[in-house]
Amino acid sequence: MTAQAQRTVLTYGTFDLFHPGHVQLLKRARELGTRLVVGLSTDEFNALKGKQSVMSFEDRKAVLEACRYVDEVFAEDDWDQKVPDAIRLGADVFVMGDDWAGKFDFMAEQCHVVYLARTPDVSSTEIKQRMRAAPAVVLHA
Ligand code: CTP
């Protein structure tokens, strides 16, 4: 494939407890181009946002890198890095779920901005709540 034919899609997130909502978002994002690059929130950046993931940055990164729709993963550790990232990576499309609708319209100066409909009824938060509510499992030898 020539460099001209390449269309780079950029997205960001925490991707804790990788679930079908993440899969759908990444699949549809990848379909908008030929290369999908993910800015993955570091544990330190999440702490700044008041968010704590169950899986470490390294583990979340390893899972994302194993996903067939993801071509590259890099660290997101700053609110203000999106524009320089888009320039550095030559991003053509910026994608987020529609829970972020309108929040990243400023990226339209760099690339096409797309908000994809969230997959209903699943989130990392909801999985954590379900795990907390689940009765303890007793294993018998
Ligand atoms: N996403 C989605 N559908 C879902 C959950 C997430 O499309 N059901 C998208 C988000 O909109 C975002 C990306 O997946 O673009 C990464 O979201 P992230 O915040 O990591 O996932 P959540 O499951 O929403 O996490 P949390 O519950 O911690 O907010």
Short mmCIF file of C-alpha atoms and ligand atoms in Angstrom, two decimals:
data_model
loop_
_atom_site.label_atom_id
_atom_site.label_comp_id
_atom_site.label_asym_id
_atom_site.label_seq_id
_atom_site.Cartn_x
_atom_site.Cartn_y
_atom_site.Cartn_z
CA MET A 1 0.00 0.00 0.00
CA THR A 2 1.33 3.46 -0.85
CA ALA A 3 1.69 6.15 1.81
CA GLN A 4 -1.00 8.15 -0.01
CA ALA A 5 -3.53 5.35 0.36
CA GLN A 6 -3.05 5.22 4.13
CA ARG A 7 -5.82 6.72 6.27
CA THR A 8 -4.94 6.97 9.94
CA VAL A 9 -7.66 6.86 12.60
CA LEU A 10 -6.91 8.10 16.12
CA THR A 11 -8.85 7.38 19.30
CA TYR A 12 -8.29 7.59 23.07
CA GLY A 13 -9.50 5.82 26.19
CA THR A 14 -8.76 3.77 29.28
CA PHE A 15 -9.99 0.39 27.98
CA ASP A 16 -10.07 -1.25 31.44
CA LEU A 17 -11.56 -4.77 31.65
CA PHE A 18 -11.71 -4.97 27.83
CA HIS A 19 -15.34 -5.62 26.90
CA PRO A 20 -17.66 -5.85 23.83
CA GLY A 21 -18.33 -2.08 23.88
CA HIS A 22 -14.59 -1.53 23.39
CA VAL A 23 -14.46 -4.17 20.63
CA GLN A 24 -17.32 -2.53 18.71
CA LEU A 25 -15.80 0.95 19.07
CA LEU A 26 -12.39 -0.24 17.84
CA LYS A 27 -13.86 -2.31 14.99
CA ARG A 28 -15.95 0.57 13.67
CA ALA A 29 -13.08 3.03 14.16
CA ARG A 30 -10.72 0.80 12.17
CA GLU A 31 -13.28 0.55 9.36
CA LEU A 32 -12.99 4.33 8.90
CA GLY A 33 -9.36 4.00 7.77
CA THR A 34 -6.42 1.71 7.13
CA ARG A 35 -4.53 2.18 10.43
CA LEU A 36 -5.96 2.57 13.95
CA VAL A 37 -3.81 4.23 16.62
CA VAL A 38 -4.97 4.31 20.25
CA GLY A 39 -3.88 6.83 22.89
CA LEU A 40 -4.20 4.82 26.12
CA SER A 41 -4.62 6.74 29.37
CA THR A 42 -1.79 6.04 31.79
CA ASP A 43 -2.50 5.15 35.42
CA GLU A 44 -1.10 8.55 36.47
CA PHE A 45 -3.35 10.41 34.02
CA ASN A 46 -6.37 8.40 35.23
CA ALA A 47 -5.52 9.35 38.82
CA LEU A 48 -5.56 12.99 37.70
CA LYS A 49 -9.06 12.39 36.26
CA GLY A 50 -10.18 10.71 39.51
CA LYS A 51 -10.40 7.35 37.76
CA GLN A 52 -8.76 4.10 38.86
CA SER A 53 -8.52 1.11 36.57
CA VAL A 54 -8.40 -2.50 37.75
CA MET A 55 -5.80 -3.39 35.10
CA SER A 56 -2.43 -1.64 34.95
CA PHE A 57 -1.40 0.47 31.95
CA GLU A 58 0.96 -2.32 30.82
CA ASP A 59 -1.80 -4.95 30.96
CA ARG A 60 -4.38 -2.73 29.23
CA LYS A 61 -1.78 -1.97 26.54
CA ALA A 62 -0.97 -5.66 26.02
CA VAL A 63 -4.67 -6.49 25.57
CA LEU A 64 -5.22 -3.62 23.13
CA GLU A 65 -2.15 -4.61 21.11
CA ALA A 66 -3.58 -8.13 20.81
CA CYS A 67 -6.84 -6.76 19.35
CA ARG A 68 -6.95 -7.34 15.58
CA TYR A 69 -8.38 -3.85 14.93
CA VAL A 70 -5.54 -1.97 16.70
CA ASP A 71 -2.30 -1.17 14.86
CA GLU A 72 -0.48 0.92 17.45
CA VAL A 73 -0.85 2.00 21.09
CA PHE A 74 0.86 4.94 22.82
CA ALA A 75 0.53 6.62 26.21
CA GLU A 76 -1.93 9.45 26.88
CA ASP A 77 -0.81 11.39 29.94
CA ASP A 78 -1.97 14.93 29.25
CA TRP A 79 -5.28 16.66 28.39
CA ASP A 80 -3.51 18.83 25.79
CA GLN A 81 -1.67 16.25 23.71
CA LYS A 82 -4.42 15.41 21.21
CA VAL A 83 -3.63 18.11 18.65
CA PRO A 84 0.16 17.47 18.65
CA ASP A 85 -0.52 13.70 18.54
CA ALA A 86 -2.80 14.11 15.51
CA ILE A 87 -0.13 16.15 13.71
CA ARG A 88 2.71 13.76 14.64
CA LEU A 89 0.73 10.69 13.57
CA GLY A 90 -0.77 12.30 10.46
CA ALA A 91 -4.27 11.44 11.68
CA ASP A 92 -7.06 11.73 9.12
CA VAL A 93 -9.92 10.80 11.44
CA PHE A 94 -10.45 11.35 15.18
CA VAL A 95 -12.96 8.96 16.75
CA MET A 96 -14.63 8.78 20.17
CA GLY A 97 -17.82 7.23 21.52
CA ASP A 98 -20.79 9.57 21.60
CA ASP A 99 -20.60 9.93 25.38
CA TRP A 100 -17.95 12.50 24.34
CA ALA A 101 -20.10 14.15 21.63
CA GLY A 102 -19.09 17.78 21.09
CA LYS A 103 -16.16 17.64 23.52
CA PHE A 104 -13.50 17.22 20.84
CA ASP A 105 -14.91 19.35 18.04
CA PHE A 106 -11.72 21.44 18.26
CA MET A 107 -9.92 18.48 16.60
CA ALA A 108 -11.77 19.33 13.36
CA GLU A 109 -8.95 21.74 12.52
CA GLN A 110 -6.61 18.73 12.23
CA CYS A 111 -8.84 15.94 10.97
CA HIS A 112 -12.34 14.64 10.44
CA VAL A 113 -14.10 14.16 13.83
CA VAL A 114 -16.50 11.22 14.29
CA TYR A 115 -18.51 10.30 17.41
CA LEU A 116 -19.70 6.69 17.24
CA ALA A 117 -22.80 5.49 19.08
CA ARG A 118 -21.86 3.72 22.31
CA THR A 119 -22.75 0.05 22.65
CA PRO A 120 -25.62 -0.01 25.14
CA ASP A 121 -25.58 -1.67 28.56
CA VAL A 122 -21.86 -2.34 29.00
CA SER A 123 -19.01 -0.36 30.53
CA SER A 124 -15.94 -0.99 32.70
CA THR A 125 -17.80 0.67 35.58
CA GLU A 126 -20.82 -1.62 35.15
CA ILE A 127 -18.57 -4.73 35.10
CA LYS A 128 -16.84 -3.60 38.31
CA GLN A 129 -20.26 -3.08 39.96
CA ARG A 130 -21.41 -6.56 38.87
CA MET A 131 -18.22 -8.14 40.26
CA ARG A 132 -18.71 -6.39 43.60
CA ALA A 133 -22.33 -7.57 43.77
CA ALA A 134 -21.51 -11.18 42.79
CA PRO A 135 -21.69 -13.76 45.59
CA ALA A 136 -18.34 -15.22 46.64
CA VAL A 137 -17.45 -18.41 44.76
CA VAL A 138 -16.33 -21.37 46.88
CA LEU A 139 -13.97 -23.69 45.07
CA HIS A 140 -13.88 -27.35 46.12
CA ALA A 141 -10.74 -29.39 45.64
N1 CTP B 1 -17.29 2.80 24.50
C1 CTP B 1 -18.36 2.43 23.67
N2 CTP B 1 -19.38 1.66 24.17
C2 CTP B 1 -19.36 1.26 25.46
C3 CTP B 1 -18.27 1.62 26.32
C4 CTP B 1 -17.25 2.39 25.80
O1 CTP B 1 -18.40 2.79 22.48
N3 CTP B 1 -20.37 0.55 25.91
C5 CTP B 1 -16.22 3.64 23.96
C6 CTP B 1 -16.11 4.98 24.67
O2 CTP B 1 -17.10 5.89 24.19
C7 CTP B 1 -14.69 5.40 24.33
C8 CTP B 1 -13.95 4.03 24.29
O3 CTP B 1 -14.97 3.03 24.17
O4 CTP B 1 -14.65 6.00 23.05
C9 CTP B 1 -13.13 3.80 25.54
O5 CTP B 1 -14.00 3.98 26.62
P1 CTP B 1 -13.64 3.73 28.15
O6 CTP B 1 -13.91 4.97 28.91
O7 CTP B 1 -12.32 3.10 28.29
O8 CTP B 1 -14.75 2.61 28.48
P2 CTP B 1 -15.95 2.58 29.50
O9 CTP B 1 -16.39 1.15 29.52
O10 CTP B 1 -17.00 3.60 29.16
O11 CTP B 1 -15.23 2.94 30.89
P3 CTP B 1 -15.80 3.59 32.24
O12 CTP B 1 -16.98 2.77 32.67
O13 CTP B 1 -14.63 3.51 33.19
O14 CTP B 1 -16.17 5.02 31.90
#
